CSV table of C-alpha atoms in Angstrom, one decimal:
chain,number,residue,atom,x,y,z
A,27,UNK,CA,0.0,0.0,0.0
A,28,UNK,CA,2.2,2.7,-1.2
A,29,UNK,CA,1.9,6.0,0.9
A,30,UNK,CA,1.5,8.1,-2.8
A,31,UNK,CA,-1.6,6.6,-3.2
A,32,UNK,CA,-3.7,8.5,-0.6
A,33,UNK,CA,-1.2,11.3,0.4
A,34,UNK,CA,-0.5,9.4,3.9
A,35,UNK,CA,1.5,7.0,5.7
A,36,UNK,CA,0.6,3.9,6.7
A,37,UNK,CA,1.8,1.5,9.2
A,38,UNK,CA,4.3,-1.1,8.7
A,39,UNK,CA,1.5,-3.8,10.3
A,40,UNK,CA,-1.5,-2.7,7.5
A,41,UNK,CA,1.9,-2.7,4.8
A,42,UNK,CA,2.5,-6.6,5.5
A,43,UNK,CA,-1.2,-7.0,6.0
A,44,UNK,CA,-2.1,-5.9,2.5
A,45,UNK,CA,0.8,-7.4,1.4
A,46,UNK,CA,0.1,-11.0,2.6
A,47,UNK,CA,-4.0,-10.5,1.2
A,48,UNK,CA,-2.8,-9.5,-1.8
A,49,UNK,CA,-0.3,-13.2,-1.7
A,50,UNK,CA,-3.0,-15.3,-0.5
A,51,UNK,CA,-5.1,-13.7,-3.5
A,52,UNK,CA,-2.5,-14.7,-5.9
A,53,UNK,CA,-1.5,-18.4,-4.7
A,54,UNK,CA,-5.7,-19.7,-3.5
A,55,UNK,CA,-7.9,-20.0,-6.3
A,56,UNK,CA,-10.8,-21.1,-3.7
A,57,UNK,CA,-12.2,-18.7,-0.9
A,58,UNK,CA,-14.6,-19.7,1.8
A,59,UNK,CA,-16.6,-16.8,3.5
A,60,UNK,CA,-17.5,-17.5,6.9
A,61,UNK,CA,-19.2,-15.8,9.2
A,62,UNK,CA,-17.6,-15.7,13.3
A,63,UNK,CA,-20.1,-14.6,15.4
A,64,UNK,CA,-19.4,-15.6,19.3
A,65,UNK,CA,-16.5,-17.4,18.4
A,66,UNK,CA,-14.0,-17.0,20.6
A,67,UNK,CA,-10.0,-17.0,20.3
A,68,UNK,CA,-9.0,-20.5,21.3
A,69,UNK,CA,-11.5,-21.9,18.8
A,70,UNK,CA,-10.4,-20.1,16.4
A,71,UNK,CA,-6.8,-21.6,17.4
A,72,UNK,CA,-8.3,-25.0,17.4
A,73,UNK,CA,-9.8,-24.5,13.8
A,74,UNK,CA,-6.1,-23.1,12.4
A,75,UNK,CA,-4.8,-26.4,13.7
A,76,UNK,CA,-7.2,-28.8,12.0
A,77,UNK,CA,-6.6,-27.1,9.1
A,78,UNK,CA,-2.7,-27.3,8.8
A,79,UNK,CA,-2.8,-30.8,9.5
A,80,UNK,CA,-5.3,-31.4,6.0
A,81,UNK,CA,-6.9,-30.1,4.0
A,82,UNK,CA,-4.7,-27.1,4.1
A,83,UNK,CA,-6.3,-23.8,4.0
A,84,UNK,CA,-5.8,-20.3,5.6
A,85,UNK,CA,-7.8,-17.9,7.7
A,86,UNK,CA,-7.6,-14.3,7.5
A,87,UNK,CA,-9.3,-12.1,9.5
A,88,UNK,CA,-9.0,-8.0,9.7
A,89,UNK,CA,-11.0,-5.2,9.4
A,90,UNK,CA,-13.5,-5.1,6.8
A,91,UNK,CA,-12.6,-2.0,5.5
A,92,UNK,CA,-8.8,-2.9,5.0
A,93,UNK,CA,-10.0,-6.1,3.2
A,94,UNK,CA,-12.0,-4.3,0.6
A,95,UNK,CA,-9.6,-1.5,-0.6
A,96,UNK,CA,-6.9,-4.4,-0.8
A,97,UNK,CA,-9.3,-6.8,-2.6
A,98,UNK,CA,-10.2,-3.6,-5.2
A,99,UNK,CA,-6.9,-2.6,-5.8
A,100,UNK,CA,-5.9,-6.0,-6.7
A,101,UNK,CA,-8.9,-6.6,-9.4
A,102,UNK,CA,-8.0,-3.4,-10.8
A,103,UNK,CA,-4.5,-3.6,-11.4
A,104,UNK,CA,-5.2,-6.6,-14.3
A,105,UNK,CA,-8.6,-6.8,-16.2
A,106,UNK,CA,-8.6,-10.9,-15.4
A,107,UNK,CA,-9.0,-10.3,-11.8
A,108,UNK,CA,-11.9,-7.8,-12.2
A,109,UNK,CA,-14.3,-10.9,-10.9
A,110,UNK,CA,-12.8,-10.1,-7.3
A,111,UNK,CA,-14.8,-7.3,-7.0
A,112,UNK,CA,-17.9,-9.6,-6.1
A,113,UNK,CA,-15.7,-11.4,-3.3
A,114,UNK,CA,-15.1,-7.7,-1.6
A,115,UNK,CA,-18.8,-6.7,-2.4
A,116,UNK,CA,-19.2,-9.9,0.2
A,117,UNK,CA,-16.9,-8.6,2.9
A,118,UNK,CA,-19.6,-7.3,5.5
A,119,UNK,CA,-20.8,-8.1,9.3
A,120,UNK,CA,-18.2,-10.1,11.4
A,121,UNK,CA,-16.6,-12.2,8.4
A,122,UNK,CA,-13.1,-13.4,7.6
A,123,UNK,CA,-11.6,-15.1,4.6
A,124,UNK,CA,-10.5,-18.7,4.4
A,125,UNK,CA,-7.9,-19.7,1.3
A,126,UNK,CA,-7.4,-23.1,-0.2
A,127,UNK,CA,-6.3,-24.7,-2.9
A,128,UNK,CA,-8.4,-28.4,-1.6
A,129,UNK,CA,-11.7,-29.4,-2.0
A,130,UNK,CA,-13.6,-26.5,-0.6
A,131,UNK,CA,-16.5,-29.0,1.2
A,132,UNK,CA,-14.2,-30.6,2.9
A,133,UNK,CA,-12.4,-27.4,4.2
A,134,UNK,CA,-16.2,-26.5,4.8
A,135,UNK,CA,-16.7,-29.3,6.9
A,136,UNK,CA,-13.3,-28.9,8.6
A,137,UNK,CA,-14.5,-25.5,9.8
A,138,UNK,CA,-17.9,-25.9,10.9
A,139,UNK,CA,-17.1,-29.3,13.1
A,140,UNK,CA,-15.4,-27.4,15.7
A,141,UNK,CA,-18.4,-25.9,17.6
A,142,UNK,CA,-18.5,-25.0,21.5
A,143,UNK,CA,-21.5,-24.9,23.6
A,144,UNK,CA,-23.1,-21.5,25.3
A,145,UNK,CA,-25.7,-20.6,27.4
A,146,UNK,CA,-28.2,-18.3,26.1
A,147,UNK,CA,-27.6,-14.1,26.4
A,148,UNK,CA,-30.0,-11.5,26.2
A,149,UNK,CA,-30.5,-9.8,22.9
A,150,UNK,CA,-28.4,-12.5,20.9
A,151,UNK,CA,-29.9,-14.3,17.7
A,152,UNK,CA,-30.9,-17.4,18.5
A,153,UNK,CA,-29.3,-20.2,15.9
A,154,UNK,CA,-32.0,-23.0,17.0
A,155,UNK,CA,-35.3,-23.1,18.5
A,156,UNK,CA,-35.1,-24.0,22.4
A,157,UNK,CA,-38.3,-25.2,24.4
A,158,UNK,CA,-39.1,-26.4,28.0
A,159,UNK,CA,-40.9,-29.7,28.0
A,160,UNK,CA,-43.3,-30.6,30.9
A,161,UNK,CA,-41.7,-31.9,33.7
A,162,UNK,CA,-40.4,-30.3,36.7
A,163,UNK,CA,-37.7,-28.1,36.7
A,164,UNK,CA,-35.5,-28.3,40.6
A,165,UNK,CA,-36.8,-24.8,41.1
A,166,UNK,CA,-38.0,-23.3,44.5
A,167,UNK,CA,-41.6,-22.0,44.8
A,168,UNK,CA,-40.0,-18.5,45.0
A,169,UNK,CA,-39.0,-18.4,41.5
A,170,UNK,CA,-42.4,-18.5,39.9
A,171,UNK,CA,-41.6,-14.6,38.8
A,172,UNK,CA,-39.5,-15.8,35.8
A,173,UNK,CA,-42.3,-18.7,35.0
A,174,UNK,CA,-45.4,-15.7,35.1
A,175,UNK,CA,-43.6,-13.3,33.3
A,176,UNK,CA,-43.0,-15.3,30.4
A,177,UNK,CA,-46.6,-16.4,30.7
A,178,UNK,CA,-45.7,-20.3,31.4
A,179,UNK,CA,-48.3,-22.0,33.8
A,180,UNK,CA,-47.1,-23.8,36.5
A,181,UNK,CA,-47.7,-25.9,39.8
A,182,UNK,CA,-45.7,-26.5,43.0
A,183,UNK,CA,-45.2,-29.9,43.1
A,184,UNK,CA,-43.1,-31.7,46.2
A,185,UNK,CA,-41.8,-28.1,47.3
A,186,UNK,CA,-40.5,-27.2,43.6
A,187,UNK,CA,-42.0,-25.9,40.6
A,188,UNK,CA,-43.1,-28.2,37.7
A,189,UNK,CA,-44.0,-26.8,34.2
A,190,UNK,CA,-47.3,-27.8,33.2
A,191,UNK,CA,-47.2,-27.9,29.4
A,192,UNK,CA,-44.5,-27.5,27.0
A,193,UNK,CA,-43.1,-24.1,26.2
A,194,UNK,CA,-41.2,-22.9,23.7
A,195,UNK,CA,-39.0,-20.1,24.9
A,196,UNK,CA,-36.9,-18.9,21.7
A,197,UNK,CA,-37.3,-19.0,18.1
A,198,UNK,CA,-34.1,-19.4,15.6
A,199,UNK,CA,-33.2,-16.0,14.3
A,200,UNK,CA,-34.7,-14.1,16.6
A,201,UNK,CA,-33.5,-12.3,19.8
A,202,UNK,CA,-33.1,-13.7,23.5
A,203,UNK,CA,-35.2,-12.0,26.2
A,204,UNK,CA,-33.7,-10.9,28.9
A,205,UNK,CA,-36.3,-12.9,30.7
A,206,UNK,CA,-35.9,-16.1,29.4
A,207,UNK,CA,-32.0,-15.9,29.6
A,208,UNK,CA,-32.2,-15.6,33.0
A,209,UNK,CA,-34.3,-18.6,33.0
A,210,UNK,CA,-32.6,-20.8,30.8
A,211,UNK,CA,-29.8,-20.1,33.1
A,212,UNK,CA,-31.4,-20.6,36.5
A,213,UNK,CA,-32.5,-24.2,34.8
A,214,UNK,CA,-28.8,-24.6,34.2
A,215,UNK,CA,-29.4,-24.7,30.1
A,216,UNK,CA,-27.0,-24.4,27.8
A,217,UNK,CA,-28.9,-24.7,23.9
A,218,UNK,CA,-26.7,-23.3,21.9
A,219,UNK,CA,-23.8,-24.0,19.7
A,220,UNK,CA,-21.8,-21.7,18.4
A,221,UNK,CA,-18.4,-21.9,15.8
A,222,UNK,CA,-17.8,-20.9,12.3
A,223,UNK,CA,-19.7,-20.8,9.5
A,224,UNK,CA,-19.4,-20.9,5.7
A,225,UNK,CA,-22.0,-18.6,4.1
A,226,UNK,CA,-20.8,-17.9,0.6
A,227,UNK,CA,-18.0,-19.6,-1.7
A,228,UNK,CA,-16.0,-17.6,-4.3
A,229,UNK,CA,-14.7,-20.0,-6.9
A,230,UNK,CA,-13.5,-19.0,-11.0
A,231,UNK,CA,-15.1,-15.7,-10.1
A,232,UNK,CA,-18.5,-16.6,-9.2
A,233,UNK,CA,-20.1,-16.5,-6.0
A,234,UNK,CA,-22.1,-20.2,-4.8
A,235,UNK,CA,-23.9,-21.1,-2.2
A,236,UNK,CA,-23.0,-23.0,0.2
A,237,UNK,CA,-25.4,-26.1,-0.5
A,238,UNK,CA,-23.8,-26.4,-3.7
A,239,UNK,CA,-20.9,-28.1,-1.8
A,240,UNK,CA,-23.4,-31.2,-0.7
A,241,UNK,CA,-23.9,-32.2,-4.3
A,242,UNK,CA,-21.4,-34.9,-5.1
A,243,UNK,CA,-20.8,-36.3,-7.9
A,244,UNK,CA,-23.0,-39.4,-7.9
A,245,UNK,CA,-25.9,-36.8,-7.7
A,246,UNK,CA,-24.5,-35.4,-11.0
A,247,UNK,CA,-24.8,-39.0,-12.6
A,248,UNK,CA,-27.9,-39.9,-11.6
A,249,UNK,CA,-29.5,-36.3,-12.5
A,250,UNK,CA,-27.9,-37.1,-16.0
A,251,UNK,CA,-29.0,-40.6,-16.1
A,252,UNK,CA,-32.4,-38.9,-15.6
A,253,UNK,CA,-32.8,-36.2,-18.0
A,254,UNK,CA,-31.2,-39.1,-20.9
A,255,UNK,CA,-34.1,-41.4,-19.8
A,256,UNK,CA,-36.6,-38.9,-20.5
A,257,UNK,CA,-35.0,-37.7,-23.7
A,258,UNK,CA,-35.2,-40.6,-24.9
A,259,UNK,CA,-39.0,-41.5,-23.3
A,260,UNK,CA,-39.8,-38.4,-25.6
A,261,UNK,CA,-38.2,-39.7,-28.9
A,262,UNK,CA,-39.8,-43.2,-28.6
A,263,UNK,CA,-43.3,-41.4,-28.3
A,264,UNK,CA,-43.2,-38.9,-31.2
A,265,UNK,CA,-40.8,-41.0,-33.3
A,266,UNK,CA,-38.4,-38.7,-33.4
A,267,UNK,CA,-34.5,-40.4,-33.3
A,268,UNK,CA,-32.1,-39.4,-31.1
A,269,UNK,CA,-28.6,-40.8,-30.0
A,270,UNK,CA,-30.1,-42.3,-26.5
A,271,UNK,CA,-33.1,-44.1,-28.1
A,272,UNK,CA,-31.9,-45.5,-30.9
A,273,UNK,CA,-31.1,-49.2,-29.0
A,274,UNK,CA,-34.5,-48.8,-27.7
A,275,UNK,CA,-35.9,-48.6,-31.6
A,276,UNK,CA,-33.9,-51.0,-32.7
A,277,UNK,CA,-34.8,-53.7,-30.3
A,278,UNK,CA,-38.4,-52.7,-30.8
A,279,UNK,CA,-38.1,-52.6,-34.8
A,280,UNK,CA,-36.5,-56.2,-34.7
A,281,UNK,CA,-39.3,-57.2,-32.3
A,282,UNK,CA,-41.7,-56.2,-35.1
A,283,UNK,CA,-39.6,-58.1,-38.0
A,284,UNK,CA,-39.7,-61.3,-35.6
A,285,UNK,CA,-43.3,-61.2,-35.0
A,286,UNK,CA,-44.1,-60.7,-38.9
A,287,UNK,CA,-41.7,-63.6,-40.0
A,288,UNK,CA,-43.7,-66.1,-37.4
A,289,UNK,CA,-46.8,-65.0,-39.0
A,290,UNK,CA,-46.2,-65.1,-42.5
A,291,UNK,CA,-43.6,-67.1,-45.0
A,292,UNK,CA,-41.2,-64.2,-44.9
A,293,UNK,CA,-38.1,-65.5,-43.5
A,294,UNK,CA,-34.3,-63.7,-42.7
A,295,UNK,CA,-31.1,-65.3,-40.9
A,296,UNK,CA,-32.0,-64.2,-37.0
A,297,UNK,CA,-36.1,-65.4,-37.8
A,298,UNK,CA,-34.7,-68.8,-38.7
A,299,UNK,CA,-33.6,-70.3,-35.0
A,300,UNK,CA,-36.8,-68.8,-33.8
A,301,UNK,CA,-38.9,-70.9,-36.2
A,302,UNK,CA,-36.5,-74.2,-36.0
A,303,UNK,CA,-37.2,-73.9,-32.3
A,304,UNK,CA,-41.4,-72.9,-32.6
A,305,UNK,CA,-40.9,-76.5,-35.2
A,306,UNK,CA,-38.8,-78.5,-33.4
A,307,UNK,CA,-39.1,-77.7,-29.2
A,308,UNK,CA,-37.2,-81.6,-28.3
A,309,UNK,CA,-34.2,-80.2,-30.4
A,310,UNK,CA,-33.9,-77.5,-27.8
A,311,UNK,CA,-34.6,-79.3,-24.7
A,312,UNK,CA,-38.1,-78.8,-24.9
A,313,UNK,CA,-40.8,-81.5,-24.3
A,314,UNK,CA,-38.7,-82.7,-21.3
A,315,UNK,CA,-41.9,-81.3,-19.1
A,316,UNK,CA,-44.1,-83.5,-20.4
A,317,UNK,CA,-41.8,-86.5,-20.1
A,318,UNK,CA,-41.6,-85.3,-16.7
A,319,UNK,CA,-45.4,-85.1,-16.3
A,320,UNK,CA,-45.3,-89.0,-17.4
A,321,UNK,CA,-42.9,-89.6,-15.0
A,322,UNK,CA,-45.1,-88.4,-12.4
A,323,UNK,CA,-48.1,-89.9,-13.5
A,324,UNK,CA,-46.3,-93.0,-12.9
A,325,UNK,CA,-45.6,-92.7,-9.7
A,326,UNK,CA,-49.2,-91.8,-9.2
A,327,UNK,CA,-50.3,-95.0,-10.8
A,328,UNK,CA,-48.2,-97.0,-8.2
A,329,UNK,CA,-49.7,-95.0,-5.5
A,330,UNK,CA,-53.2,-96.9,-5.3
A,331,UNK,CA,-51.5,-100.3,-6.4
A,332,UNK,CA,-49.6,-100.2,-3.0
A,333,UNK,CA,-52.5,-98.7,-0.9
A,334,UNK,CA,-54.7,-102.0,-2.4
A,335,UNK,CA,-51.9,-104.2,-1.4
A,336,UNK,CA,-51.9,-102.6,2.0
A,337,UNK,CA,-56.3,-103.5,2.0
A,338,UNK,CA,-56.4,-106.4,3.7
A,339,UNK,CA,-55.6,-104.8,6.9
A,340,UNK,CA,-58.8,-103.5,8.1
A,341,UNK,CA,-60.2,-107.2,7.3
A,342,UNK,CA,-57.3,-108.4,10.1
A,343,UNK,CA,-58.9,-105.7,12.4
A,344,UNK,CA,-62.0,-107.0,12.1
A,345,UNK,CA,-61.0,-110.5,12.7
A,346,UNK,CA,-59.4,-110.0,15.9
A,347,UNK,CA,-62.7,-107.6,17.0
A,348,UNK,CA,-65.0,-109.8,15.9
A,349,UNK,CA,-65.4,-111.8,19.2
A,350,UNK,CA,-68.0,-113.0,21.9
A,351,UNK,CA,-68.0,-111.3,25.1
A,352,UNK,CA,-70.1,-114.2,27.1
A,353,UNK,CA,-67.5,-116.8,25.4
């Protein structure tokens, strides 16, 4: 940041500063935008030590101020690098920059696992909704104040107050009463979870979302695999030919050719083996079913001939029943 440009001096600290953005700018084709509310220091040192030990990537953090005239002075100085202009347009609110050269989901995932639990503070947005459920809560009878000004019923129950129906006390991106903090608190609750978070990517000079980063590359095939299908659903319907349905016609137009050479005394090469085998079904292993069938008629046939050997039976029951009781 020479000191001719704006007719001051600047610090040696903002000199290396710019210096090392303008670097980073040069060497990272891939930047992350994440947003650092209540993160503190020693997880952000946590988070710089994931990431040297893979995927590497770098965090930058300053003043947003600093960042943009850096970012806008290096898109101006070569018409190719004009697209960084929509990365400093994105440099608002509590963000910083994160560099990489890796696959930017997994740097994305890298950054967002590291989260640290906090207890809820008045006038903070709340990430997640948080409710009470029913149940008693350990609190003494004296502290029904909190429970009536929040408009929650409750009972005394065995010397300590028990919440009569669920509740829900916060709402995700709204503020934290000062009353319900205090609650959530006294209850010993601790609902939210706070560490960085990626909310914009700037790749080849175009700004994604950060969703785009869940769509992986079997999602791609199959999408593809789907619009093909229905291409070529289309063509079969109207006729039309294209490159995906033409197995589909030509399985279909030798269907047809088949079907007419049974039915009439037109004949080709591939209609022939159908017809020998329509002729002749023993050649081909057919008939064995019914050779089969005889087999098992058989065996049916000796069936009765050994049940009316096994007749005389009954007539030896009889025999030995047929007696005199007064004998």
């Amino acid at each position: 940041m020479p000191d001719e440009e704006v007719g001051r001096v600047y610090s040696q600290r903002k000199l290396d500063f710019a210096a090392r953005l303008e670097k980073l700018l040069q060497d990272f084709s891939k930047v992350l935008i994440i947003c650092a509310d209540n993160v503190g220091s020693q997880q952000m040192h946590v988070v710089r030590a994931d990431l040297r030990k893979g995927p590497f990537a770098e965090i930058l953090m300053g003043k947003n101020t600093m960042i943009k005239y850096v970012i806008r002075r290096f898109a101006a100085s070569d018409p190719a690098y004009a697209s960084f202009n929509k990365l400093a347009d994105l440099c608002t609110l509590n963000v910083g920059l994160v560099f990489t050269n890796d696959e930017p989901k997994v740097v994305r995932d890298t950054l967002e696992k590291n989260k640290v639990t906090a207890g809820a503070k008045a006038g903070a947005l709340a990430p997640v909704d948080v409710a009470i459920e029913a149940g008693p809560t350990g609190l003494e009878p004296t502290q029904t104040g909190f429970f009536q000004a929040l408009g929650i019923a409750t009972k005394i129950t065995k010397g300590a107050i028990e919440i009569i129906s669920r509740v829900q006390l916060c709402t995700a991106g709204e503020k934290v009463g000062s009353s319900e903090a205090v609650l959530l608190t006294k209850m010993g609750m601790k609902p939210f979870e706070y560490g960085l978070k990626v909310v914009n990517v700037f790749q080849d000079g175009s700004v994604l979302d950060p969703k785009v980063l869940d769509i992986s590359d079997d999602d791609v095939v199959n999408l593809f695999l789907q619009a093909v299908n229905n291409v070529s659903a289309v063509s079969l319907k109207i006729g039309y030919p294209v490159q995906s349905a033409v197995p589909h016609q030509m399985i279909t137009g030798f269907k047809n050719c088949l079907a007419l050479a049974l039915e009439t005394e037109i004949s080709f090469e591939a209609a022939e083996l159908a017809k020998d085998m329509i002729a002749n079904p023993g050649k081909y292993g057919g008939g064995g079913g019914g050779g089969g069938g005889g087999g098992g008629g058989g065996g049916a046939a000796a069936a009765p001939a050994a049940a009316a050997a096994k007749a005389p039976e009954p007539e030896e029951e009889e025999e030995e029943m047929a007696f005199d009781l007064f004998d």
